[in-house]
CSV table of C-alpha atoms and ligand atoms in Angstrom, one decimal:
chain,number,residue,atom,x,y,z
W,1,MET,CA,-129.6,-78.2,121.3
W,2,GLY,CA,-131.9,-80.9,122.3
W,3,VAL,CA,-134.6,-79.8,120.0
W,4,GLN,CA,-132.0,-79.3,117.0
W,5,LYS,CA,-130.8,-82.9,117.6
W,6,GLU,CA,-134.4,-84.3,117.4
W,7,ILE,CA,-135.0,-82.4,114.2
W,8,LYS,CA,-131.8,-83.8,112.7
W,9,GLU,CA,-132.9,-87.3,113.7
W,10,LEU,CA,-136.2,-86.7,112.3
W,11,GLU,CA,-134.8,-85.7,108.9
W,12,VAL,CA,-132.4,-88.6,108.9
W,13,ALA,CA,-135.3,-90.9,109.6
W,14,LYS,CA,-137.0,-89.7,106.1
W,15,LEU,CA,-134.3,-91.2,104.3
W,16,PRO,CA,-135.3,-94.3,102.4
W,17,GLU,CA,-132.5,-96.3,103.7
W,18,LEU,CA,-133.7,-95.5,107.3
W,19,GLN,CA,-137.3,-96.4,106.6
W,20,HIS,CA,-137.0,-99.3,108.8
W,21,ARG,CA,-136.4,-97.1,111.9
W,22,ASN,CA,-139.9,-95.4,111.5
W,23,PHE,CA,-142.3,-97.0,113.8
W,24,ARG,CA,-145.8,-95.6,113.3
W,25,ASN,CA,-147.3,-94.3,116.5
W,26,ASP,CA,-150.5,-92.6,115.4
W,27,GLU,CA,-154.0,-93.6,116.6
W,28,PHE,CA,-154.8,-95.6,113.5
W,29,TRP,CA,-157.6,-97.5,115.1
W,30,LYS,CA,-159.7,-94.3,115.2
W,31,LYS,CA,-160.3,-94.5,111.5
W,32,ILE,CA,-162.3,-97.5,112.2
W,33,PRO,CA,-165.8,-95.9,112.9
W,34,GLY,CA,-166.8,-98.6,115.6
W,35,TRP,CA,-163.4,-97.7,117.5
W,36,ALA,CA,-163.3,-93.8,117.0
W,37,ASN,CA,-163.8,-93.3,120.7
W,38,VAL,CA,-161.5,-96.0,122.0
W,39,SER,CA,-158.8,-94.4,124.0
W,40,ARG,CA,-155.2,-95.3,123.5
W,41,ALA,CA,-155.0,-96.9,127.0
W,42,GLU,CA,-158.0,-99.2,126.0
W,43,PHE,CA,-156.6,-100.1,122.7
W,44,SER,CA,-153.3,-101.0,124.7
W,45,ASP,CA,-155.0,-103.4,126.9
W,46,HIS,CA,-154.8,-107.1,126.1
W,47,LYS,CA,-158.1,-107.6,127.5
W,48,TRP,CA,-159.6,-105.2,125.3
W,49,GLN,CA,-157.9,-106.7,122.4
W,50,THR,CA,-159.0,-110.2,123.0
W,51,LYS,CA,-162.8,-109.1,123.8
W,52,ASN,CA,-162.9,-107.1,120.9
W,53,SER,CA,-161.4,-109.6,118.4
W,54,ILE,CA,-163.4,-110.1,115.0
W,55,ARG,CA,-164.9,-113.5,114.8
W,56,LYS,CA,-167.7,-113.1,112.1
W,57,ILE,CA,-168.0,-111.1,108.9
W,58,ASP,CA,-170.9,-109.4,110.3
W,59,GLN,CA,-168.8,-108.0,113.1
W,60,CYS,CA,-166.6,-106.4,110.4
W,61,LYS,CA,-169.8,-104.7,109.0
W,62,LYS,CA,-170.6,-103.6,112.6
W,63,VAL,CA,-167.3,-101.8,113.3
W,64,LEU,CA,-166.6,-100.7,109.8
W,65,GLY,CA,-170.0,-99.1,108.9
W,66,LYS,CA,-169.9,-97.6,105.4
W,67,LEU,CA,-166.0,-97.9,105.4
W,68,LEU,CA,-166.7,-101.6,104.5
W,69,LYS,CA,-167.7,-101.4,100.6
W,70,GLU,CA,-170.6,-103.7,99.7
W,71,GLU,CA,-168.7,-105.7,97.1
W,72,ILE,CA,-165.8,-106.5,99.8
W,73,TYR,CA,-168.5,-107.5,102.3
W,74,GLN,CA,-170.3,-109.9,99.8
W,75,ASP,CA,-166.9,-111.2,98.5
W,76,MET,CA,-165.7,-112.1,102.3
W,77,LEU,CA,-169.1,-113.8,102.7
W,78,GLU,CA,-168.4,-115.9,99.6
W,79,GLY,CA,-164.8,-116.5,100.9
W,80,GLN,CA,-166.3,-118.0,104.3
W,81,LYS,CA,-168.0,-120.8,102.2
W,82,ILE,CA,-164.5,-121.8,100.8
W,83,THR,CA,-161.7,-121.2,103.2
W,84,PRO,CA,-160.6,-124.0,105.4
W,85,MET,CA,-159.8,-121.4,108.3
W,86,ASN,CA,-162.3,-119.7,110.5
W,87,ILE,CA,-162.0,-116.0,111.3
W,88,ARG,CA,-160.3,-114.5,114.1
W,89,ILE,CA,-158.4,-111.3,113.9
W,90,THR,CA,-157.2,-108.9,116.6
W,91,PRO,CA,-158.5,-105.2,116.5
W,92,TYR,CA,-154.8,-104.2,116.2
W,93,ILE,CA,-154.4,-105.9,112.9
W,94,PHE,CA,-158.0,-105.4,111.7
W,95,ALA,CA,-157.3,-101.4,112.3
W,96,LEU,CA,-154.0,-101.5,110.3
W,97,ILE,CA,-155.8,-102.7,107.1
W,98,ASP,CA,-156.4,-100.1,104.4
W,99,TRP,CA,-160.0,-100.7,104.1
W,100,GLU,CA,-160.1,-98.1,101.5
W,101,ASP,CA,-158.2,-100.6,99.2
W,102,ALA,CA,-159.1,-103.7,101.1
W,103,ALA,CA,-158.9,-106.0,98.1
W,104,ASN,CA,-155.1,-105.4,97.7
W,105,ASP,CA,-154.4,-105.1,101.3
W,106,PRO,CA,-151.6,-107.6,102.6
W,107,LEU,CA,-153.3,-107.7,106.2
W,108,ARG,CA,-156.7,-108.3,104.7
W,109,LYS,CA,-155.4,-111.0,102.4
W,110,GLN,CA,-153.8,-113.0,105.2
W,111,PHE,CA,-156.8,-112.9,107.7
W,112,LEU,CA,-160.1,-112.3,105.8
W,113,PRO,CA,-160.0,-114.0,102.3
W,114,LEU,CA,-162.3,-113.0,99.5
W,115,GLY,CA,-164.3,-115.6,97.7
W,116,SER,CA,-162.9,-114.3,94.5
W,117,GLN,CA,-159.3,-114.7,95.2
W,118,PHE,CA,-159.3,-118.3,95.6
W,119,LEU,CA,-158.0,-120.6,92.8
W,120,GLU,CA,-158.3,-124.4,92.2
W,121,ASP,CA,-156.0,-126.3,94.5
W,122,HIS,CA,-153.0,-128.0,92.7
W,123,PRO,CA,-153.6,-131.5,91.9
W,124,PHE,CA,-150.9,-132.8,94.3
W,125,TYR,CA,-151.8,-130.5,97.3
W,126,ARG,CA,-152.3,-132.5,100.6
W,127,GLU,CA,-154.2,-131.5,103.8
W,128,ASP,CA,-151.1,-132.5,105.6
W,129,SER,CA,-148.5,-131.6,103.0
W,130,LEU,CA,-145.6,-132.1,105.4
W,131,SER,CA,-146.6,-135.4,106.5
W,132,GLU,CA,-146.5,-134.4,110.2
W,133,ASP,CA,-149.0,-136.9,111.1
W,134,ASP,CA,-147.2,-139.8,109.6
W,135,ASP,CA,-144.0,-138.7,111.8
W,136,SER,CA,-146.2,-138.5,114.9
W,137,PRO,CA,-145.2,-141.3,117.3
W,138,VAL,CA,-147.7,-140.0,120.0
W,139,PRO,CA,-150.3,-137.4,119.9
W,140,MET,CA,-149.3,-133.8,119.7
W,141,ILE,CA,-145.5,-134.7,118.8
W,142,THR,CA,-144.0,-134.7,115.2
W,143,HIS,CA,-140.5,-136.4,115.3
W,144,ARG,CA,-138.9,-136.0,112.1
W,145,TYR,CA,-135.2,-134.9,112.8
W,146,PRO,CA,-133.2,-137.1,115.0
W,147,ASP,CA,-132.6,-134.3,117.8
W,148,LYS,CA,-135.7,-132.2,117.4
W,149,VAL,CA,-139.4,-132.5,118.0
W,150,LEU,CA,-142.4,-130.4,117.3
W,151,PHE,CA,-144.9,-130.2,120.5
W,152,LEU,CA,-148.5,-129.1,119.5
W,153,PRO,CA,-150.1,-128.6,123.0
W,154,THR,CA,-153.0,-126.6,121.5
W,155,SER,CA,-154.6,-126.0,118.1
W,156,ILE,CA,-156.0,-122.6,118.9
W,157,CYS,CA,-154.6,-119.2,118.0
W,158,PRO,CA,-155.1,-115.6,118.7
W,159,VAL,CA,-155.5,-115.0,114.9
W,160,TYR,CA,-156.4,-117.4,112.2
W,161,CYS,CA,-154.2,-117.1,109.1
W,162,SER,CA,-155.6,-118.0,105.6
W,163,TYR,CA,-152.3,-119.6,104.7
W,164,CYS,CA,-152.0,-121.7,107.8
W,165,THR,CA,-150.1,-125.0,107.0
W,166,ARG,CA,-152.2,-126.9,109.8
W,167,SER,CA,-155.5,-125.6,108.4
W,168,ARG,CA,-156.5,-129.5,108.9
W,169,LEU,CA,-156.6,-129.0,112.6
W,170,ILE,CA,-156.3,-125.3,113.7
W,171,GLY,CA,-159.2,-123.2,114.5
W,172,GLY,CA,-162.3,-125.3,114.4
W,173,SER,CA,-164.6,-126.7,111.6
W,174,THR,CA,-165.7,-124.4,108.9
W,175,GLU,CA,-168.4,-124.4,106.2
W,176,SER,CA,-165.9,-126.5,104.0
W,177,VAL,CA,-163.9,-128.5,106.4
W,178,GLU,CA,-164.5,-130.7,109.5
W,179,LYS,CA,-161.8,-130.6,112.1
W,180,GLU,CA,-160.8,-131.8,115.4
W,181,THR,CA,-159.5,-128.6,117.1
W,182,TYR,CA,-158.3,-129.0,120.8
W,183,GLY,CA,-157.5,-126.6,123.5
W,184,ALA,CA,-154.8,-126.6,125.9
W,185,ASN,CA,-155.3,-129.2,128.5
W,186,GLN,CA,-152.3,-130.2,130.8
W,187,LYS,CA,-153.8,-133.8,131.4
W,188,ASN,CA,-153.4,-134.6,127.5
W,189,TRP,CA,-149.6,-133.6,127.4
W,190,GLU,CA,-148.2,-136.4,129.8
W,191,ALA,CA,-147.8,-139.0,126.9
W,192,ALA,CA,-145.8,-136.4,124.9
W,193,PHE,CA,-143.5,-135.8,127.9
W,194,ASP,CA,-143.0,-139.4,128.6
W,195,TYR,CA,-142.1,-140.0,125.0
W,196,LEU,CA,-139.4,-137.3,125.3
W,197,MET,CA,-138.1,-138.7,128.4
W,198,LYS,CA,-137.4,-141.8,126.7
W,199,MET,CA,-135.7,-140.3,123.6
W,200,PRO,CA,-132.1,-139.6,124.8
W,201,LEU,CA,-131.4,-138.2,121.2
W,202,ILE,CA,-133.8,-135.3,121.5
W,203,GLU,CA,-132.1,-132.1,122.4
W,204,ASP,CA,-134.6,-129.5,120.8
W,205,VAL,CA,-138.4,-129.0,121.4
W,206,VAL,CA,-140.5,-126.4,119.6
W,207,ILE,CA,-143.8,-125.7,121.4
W,208,SER,CA,-146.2,-124.7,118.6
W,209,GLY,CA,-149.6,-125.5,117.6
W,210,GLY,CA,-151.7,-123.6,117.7
W,211,ASP,CA,-150.0,-120.5,119.5
W,212,SER,CA,-148.2,-120.3,122.8
W,213,TYR,CA,-150.1,-117.1,123.2
W,214,MET,CA,-153.1,-119.4,124.0
W,215,LEU,CA,-151.5,-121.0,126.9
W,216,THR,CA,-152.1,-119.6,130.3
W,217,PRO,CA,-149.2,-118.6,132.6
W,218,ALA,CA,-149.5,-121.7,134.6
W,219,GLN,CA,-149.3,-123.8,131.4
W,220,ILE,CA,-146.3,-121.9,130.1
W,221,GLU,CA,-144.6,-122.8,133.4
W,222,HIS,CA,-145.7,-126.3,133.5
W,223,ILE,CA,-144.5,-127.2,129.9
W,224,GLY,CA,-141.2,-125.0,130.3
W,225,GLU,CA,-140.3,-126.9,133.6
W,226,SER,CA,-141.5,-130.3,132.5
W,227,LEU,CA,-139.1,-130.0,129.4
W,228,LEU,CA,-136.3,-128.2,131.0
W,229,LYS,CA,-136.1,-130.9,133.7
W,230,ILE,CA,-135.6,-133.7,131.0
W,231,PRO,CA,-131.8,-134.0,131.2
W,232,HIS,CA,-131.1,-134.5,127.4
W,233,ILE,CA,-133.2,-131.6,126.3
W,234,ARG,CA,-131.1,-128.5,125.8
W,235,ARG,CA,-133.2,-126.1,123.9
W,236,ILE,CA,-136.7,-125.1,123.9
W,237,ARG,CA,-138.6,-122.6,121.7
W,238,PHE,CA,-142.1,-121.2,122.4
W,239,ALA,CA,-143.6,-120.4,118.9
W,240,THR,CA,-146.1,-117.6,118.8
W,241,LYS,CA,-147.5,-115.2,116.2
W,242,GLY,CA,-148.5,-113.0,118.9
W,243,ILE,CA,-145.8,-110.4,119.0
W,244,ALA,CA,-146.6,-109.6,115.4
W,245,ILE,CA,-150.6,-109.6,115.5
W,246,PHE,CA,-151.0,-108.6,119.1
W,247,PRO,CA,-148.1,-106.9,120.9
W,248,GLN,CA,-150.2,-105.4,123.4
W,249,LYS,CA,-150.3,-108.7,125.5
W,250,ILE,CA,-146.4,-108.6,125.8
W,251,LEU,CA,-147.0,-105.1,127.2
W,252,THR,CA,-150.0,-105.6,129.6
W,253,ASP,CA,-150.4,-109.3,130.4
W,254,ASP,CA,-147.7,-109.3,133.2
W,255,ALA,CA,-148.6,-112.7,134.4
W,256,TRP,CA,-148.0,-114.2,131.0
W,257,VAL,CA,-144.5,-112.5,130.5
W,258,MET,CA,-143.4,-113.2,134.0
W,259,ALA,CA,-144.2,-117.0,133.2
W,260,LEU,CA,-142.2,-116.8,130.3
W,261,LYS,CA,-139.3,-114.8,132.4
W,262,LYS,CA,-139.4,-117.6,134.9
W,263,VAL,CA,-139.0,-120.5,132.5
W,264,HIS,CA,-136.2,-118.4,130.7
W,265,ARG,CA,-134.5,-118.1,134.1
W,266,LEU,CA,-134.8,-121.8,134.9
W,267,GLY,CA,-133.1,-122.4,131.6
W,268,LEU,CA,-130.4,-120.2,132.5
W,269,SER,CA,-129.9,-121.9,135.6
W,270,PHE,CA,-129.7,-125.2,133.9
W,271,GLY,CA,-127.5,-123.9,131.1
W,272,LYS,CA,-130.1,-124.5,128.6
W,273,GLN,CA,-131.8,-122.2,125.9
W,274,VAL,CA,-135.3,-120.8,126.3
W,275,VAL,CA,-136.3,-118.7,123.1
W,276,VAL,CA,-139.3,-117.3,121.2
W,277,HIS,CA,-140.1,-117.9,117.6
W,278,THR,CA,-142.5,-115.5,116.1
W,279,HIS,CA,-144.0,-114.8,112.8
W,280,PHE,CA,-143.9,-111.4,111.2
W,281,SER,CA,-145.1,-111.5,107.5
W,282,CYS,CA,-144.7,-108.0,106.3
W,283,PRO,CA,-143.7,-104.5,107.1
W,284,ARG,CA,-147.4,-103.3,107.5
W,285,GLU,CA,-147.8,-105.3,110.7
W,286,ILE,CA,-145.2,-103.4,112.4
W,287,THR,CA,-145.8,-100.5,114.7
W,288,LYS,CA,-144.4,-98.7,117.8
W,289,TRP,CA,-146.2,-101.4,119.8
W,290,SER,CA,-144.2,-104.1,118.1
W,291,GLN,CA,-141.0,-102.2,119.0
W,292,MET,CA,-142.2,-101.6,122.6
W,293,ALA,CA,-143.0,-105.3,123.0
W,294,MET,CA,-139.7,-106.4,121.7
W,295,ASP,CA,-138.0,-104.0,124.1
W,296,ARG,CA,-139.8,-105.6,126.9
W,297,LEU,CA,-138.7,-109.1,125.8
W,298,TYR,CA,-135.3,-108.0,124.9
W,299,GLN,CA,-134.7,-106.5,128.3
W,300,ILE,CA,-135.8,-109.8,130.1
W,301,GLY,CA,-133.1,-111.3,128.0
W,302,ILE,CA,-135.2,-113.5,125.7
W,303,LEU,CA,-133.9,-114.1,122.2
W,304,VAL,CA,-136.7,-113.8,119.5
W,305,ARG,CA,-136.4,-115.2,116.0
W,306,ASN,CA,-138.8,-114.7,113.0
W,307,GLN,CA,-140.3,-117.3,110.6
W,308,ALA,CA,-142.1,-115.7,107.6
W,309,VAL,CA,-144.2,-117.6,104.8
W,310,LEU,CA,-143.5,-116.3,101.4
W,311,GLN,CA,-147.0,-115.2,100.2
W,312,ALA,CA,-147.9,-113.6,96.9
W,313,GLY,CA,-149.3,-109.9,97.2
W,314,VAL,CA,-148.2,-110.0,100.9
W,315,ASN,CA,-144.4,-110.1,100.9
W,316,ASP,CA,-143.2,-111.2,97.5
W,317,LYS,CA,-141.8,-108.0,96.5
W,318,VAL,CA,-138.0,-107.6,97.2
W,319,GLU,CA,-138.4,-104.2,98.7
W,320,ASP,CA,-140.9,-105.4,101.2
W,321,MET,CA,-138.8,-108.4,102.2
W,322,VAL,CA,-135.7,-106.2,102.5
W,323,LEU,CA,-137.6,-103.6,104.8
W,324,LEU,CA,-139.1,-106.5,106.8
W,325,THR,CA,-135.7,-108.0,107.4
W,326,ARG,CA,-134.4,-104.6,108.4
W,327,GLN,CA,-137.2,-103.7,110.8
W,328,LEU,CA,-136.8,-107.2,112.4
W,329,SER,CA,-133.2,-106.8,113.0
W,330,TYR,CA,-133.6,-103.2,114.4
W,331,MET,CA,-136.3,-104.5,117.0
W,332,ASN,CA,-133.7,-107.3,117.9
W,333,ILE,CA,-135.6,-110.0,116.0
W,334,GLN,CA,-133.4,-112.4,114.1
W,335,PRO,CA,-135.0,-113.0,110.6
W,336,TYR,CA,-134.4,-116.9,110.7
W,337,TYR,CA,-136.8,-118.4,108.2
W,338,VAL,CA,-138.6,-117.7,105.0
W,339,TYR,CA,-140.7,-120.5,104.0
W,340,GLN,CA,-141.9,-121.4,100.4
W,341,HIS,CA,-145.4,-121.8,100.7
W,342,ASP,CA,-146.7,-125.3,101.6
W,343,MET,CA,-149.0,-126.9,99.2
W,344,VAL,CA,-152.1,-127.1,101.5
W,345,PRO,CA,-155.6,-126.6,100.5
W,346,GLY,CA,-157.1,-123.0,99.8
W,347,CYS,CA,-153.7,-121.4,99.3
W,348,GLU,CA,-152.9,-121.6,95.8
W,349,HIS,CA,-153.4,-117.7,95.3
W,350,PHE,CA,-150.7,-117.3,97.9
W,351,ARG,CA,-148.2,-119.5,96.4
W,352,THR,CA,-145.2,-118.2,94.4
W,353,THR,CA,-142.9,-120.2,92.1
W,354,LEU,CA,-139.7,-121.7,93.4
W,355,ARG,CA,-137.8,-119.3,90.9
W,356,GLU,CA,-139.4,-116.3,92.6
W,357,ALA,CA,-138.2,-117.5,96.0
W,358,VAL,CA,-134.7,-118.2,94.7
W,359,GLU,CA,-134.7,-114.6,93.2
W,360,ILE,CA,-135.9,-112.8,96.1
W,361,GLU,CA,-133.4,-114.7,98.4
W,362,LYS,CA,-130.6,-113.6,96.0
W,363,ALA,CA,-131.8,-109.9,96.1
W,364,VAL,CA,-132.2,-109.9,100.0
W,365,ARG,CA,-128.8,-111.5,100.7
W,366,GLY,CA,-126.1,-108.8,101.2
W,367,THR,CA,-128.5,-106.2,102.4
W,368,THR,CA,-127.7,-106.6,105.9
W,369,ALA,CA,-125.5,-108.7,108.2
W,370,GLY,CA,-125.6,-112.5,107.4
W,371,PHE,CA,-126.7,-113.3,110.9
W,372,ASN,CA,-129.7,-111.3,110.3
W,373,THR,CA,-130.5,-112.7,106.7
W,374,PRO,CA,-133.3,-114.9,106.6
W,375,THR,CA,-132.6,-118.5,104.9
W,376,PHE,CA,-135.4,-119.1,102.3
W,377,VAL,CA,-136.5,-123.0,102.6
W,378,CYS,CA,-138.8,-125.3,101.1
W,379,ASP,CA,-140.3,-127.5,103.6
W,380,LEU,CA,-140.6,-130.5,101.3
W,381,PRO,CA,-144.0,-132.1,100.6
W,382,GLY,CA,-144.0,-135.6,102.2
W,383,GLY,CA,-141.7,-134.9,105.1
W,384,GLY,CA,-138.3,-134.4,103.7
W,385,GLY,CA,-137.8,-131.4,106.0
W,386,LYS,CA,-136.6,-127.9,105.3
W,387,ARG,CA,-134.1,-127.4,102.3
W,388,HIS,CA,-132.6,-124.3,101.1
W,389,VAL,CA,-134.5,-123.1,98.1
W,390,ALA,CA,-131.7,-123.3,95.9
W,391,SER,CA,-130.7,-126.9,96.8
W,392,TYR,CA,-133.1,-128.7,94.5
W,393,GLU,CA,-131.5,-131.7,92.5
W,394,TYR,CA,-133.5,-130.6,89.2
W,395,TYR,CA,-136.1,-127.9,88.4
W,396,ASP,CA,-138.3,-128.1,85.3
W,397,GLU,CA,-139.2,-124.5,85.4
W,398,GLU,CA,-141.4,-124.8,82.2
W,399,ASN,CA,-143.9,-127.2,84.0
W,400,GLY,CA,-143.1,-126.1,87.6
W,401,ILE,CA,-141.6,-129.4,89.0
W,402,SER,CA,-138.7,-129.6,91.3
W,403,VAL,CA,-137.1,-132.7,92.5
W,404,TRP,CA,-135.3,-132.8,96.0
W,405,ARG,CA,-133.5,-135.1,98.3
W,406,ALA,CA,-133.2,-135.1,102.1
W,407,PRO,CA,-130.0,-137.3,102.5
W,408,TYR,CA,-130.0,-137.2,106.4
W,409,VAL,CA,-133.9,-137.2,106.8
W,410,LYS,CA,-135.1,-139.8,104.5
W,411,PRO,CA,-132.0,-141.0,102.4
W,412,ASN,CA,-133.7,-143.2,100.0
W,413,GLU,CA,-136.6,-141.1,98.8
W,414,HIS,CA,-136.9,-138.4,96.4
W,415,PHE,CA,-139.5,-135.4,97.1
W,416,LEU,CA,-141.4,-133.2,94.6
W,417,TYR,CA,-142.5,-129.5,95.0
W,418,PHE,CA,-144.7,-128.1,92.4
W,419,ASP,CA,-145.2,-124.4,91.3
W,420,PRO,CA,-148.6,-123.1,91.1
W,421,ILE,CA,-150.2,-123.9,87.9
W,422,HIS,CA,-151.7,-120.5,87.3
W,423,LYS,CA,-148.1,-119.0,87.1
W,424,LEU,CA,-147.0,-121.3,84.2
W,425,SER,CA,-147.1,-120.9,80.5
W,426,LYS,CA,-150.5,-121.5,78.8
W,427,GLU,CA,-148.9,-124.7,77.1
W,428,ALA,CA,-147.7,-125.9,80.5
W,429,GLN,CA,-151.1,-125.2,82.1
W,430,GLU,CA,-152.8,-127.4,79.1
W,431,ARG,CA,-150.4,-130.2,80.0
W,432,TRP,CA,-151.3,-130.0,83.6
W,433,ALA,CA,-155.2,-130.4,82.8
W,434,ASP,CA,-154.4,-133.9,81.4
W,435,PRO,CA,-153.5,-136.5,84.0
W,436,LYS,CA,-151.6,-138.6,81.7
W,437,LYS,CA,-149.4,-135.8,80.8
W,438,GLN,CA,-149.0,-134.9,84.5
W,439,GLN,CA,-147.3,-138.3,85.2
W,440,GLU,CA,-145.1,-138.2,82.2
W,441,MET,CA,-143.8,-134.7,83.2
W,442,ILE,CA,-143.0,-136.0,86.7
W,443,ASP,CA,-141.4,-139.0,85.5
W,444,ALA,CA,-139.5,-137.0,83.1
W,445,ALA,CA,-138.3,-134.7,85.8
W,446,VAL,CA,-137.3,-137.4,88.2
W,447,LYS,CA,-135.4,-139.2,85.6
W,448,ALA,CA,-133.5,-135.8,84.6
W,449,SER,CA,-132.6,-135.4,88.2
W,450,GLY,CA,-130.8,-138.6,88.4
W,451,VAL,CA,-132.4,-139.3,92.0
W,452,GLN,CA,-133.1,-143.0,92.6
W,453,SER,CA,-135.7,-144.0,95.0
V,501,SF4,S1,-150.8,-118.4,114.1
V,501,SF4,FE1,-149.7,-120.2,113.0
V,501,SF4,S2,-150.8,-121.9,113.6
V,501,SF4,FE2,-152.2,-120.2,114.0
V,501,SF4,S3,-153.3,-120.1,112.2
V,501,SF4,FE3,-151.6,-118.6,111.9
V,501,SF4,S4,-150.2,-119.9,110.9
V,501,SF4,FE4,-151.7,-121.4,111.8
């Protein structure tokens, strides 16, 4: 009877509607020649994952051998001359890449850029597109919304994403960009805690970076306790991409998980929220390990929400976004936000038009419960904050210019988001090539919006 039930469940799981319940559990890393003899126990160990993370293109060649096609290898070397992000990728994600079709693989695209994929940056890109530094009253704090702050205790991560919005400071200098990356150092956080103590309106703190995975258990506890003891702070969120790209840490780094559990318990005892925000981009990142890691966090009682960035060739197909949404929900992760890609350097190939975001949002809405449906937002360049993608004041689709307002955050300003030029008509692309016409198009869009600044 038990066997029959299992067979029936397997058949059901093959239905396309139930694809999200299939979590791959094969030994996929063994296809990588350098890891063919790595046991499941070794691959499951967070220390092995950290030690064997890929930091250089030559390491790719070493572990992949003949699986790495020469043209991809050369193209990745070219990519290193252009990208603002260094390489760091866990064996888990590296082994999930389809190296037979590396050029089109959504995981390769996110972490190992090809020189041939880069496009010229939009004329209005900015290194700090969201003006986080302008809204920073003390180092490591961005204070934009009245009751919420962003705290960046470190600027290192377990992986480096090519699409990172903070490429200006994350992950160390590259061939093309000088940056002042900093590791987690408790002594440097006092000014941030002092500031938060003196600001009674603040109730919500996002601990990001960088990535909370890179904080030691003692640092997780120190940050958690310091924040929770500030009377007016009601909610803290540890942000980490870790669950998506390195679930083994949740399963085998007991000290780290216990530190999180301790902070969560302290939060409960104070009647305050301690949650985790993570960052899955696409279904291909999800395996049985993701589900097991989430089971562990869920059993501890930790709520996890997901924030994804919309990226061309990674998750810009409706079916992929629907599947991702369902998989996350199934694992007890709440799909919270999908961001329109920020206008930062080296990312033009990733960006979609605003229209594409609106259409994907429209298609995803209704596929599952509302509380598990992500809100698609555009984080306004210049610091207007997050706005629903369909809440623009005016959208000149022909020239890819949208005009926005942020009535509460900055009531007397207007904000502009620009679609990637390569996705516009040939005529519009020609207009963008002329700086005088650029300004005319922008002035006309602002005038048509009726927004005064
Ligand atoms: S994990 Fe987050 S902060 Fe770190 S590189 Fe990726 S997107 Fe940037």
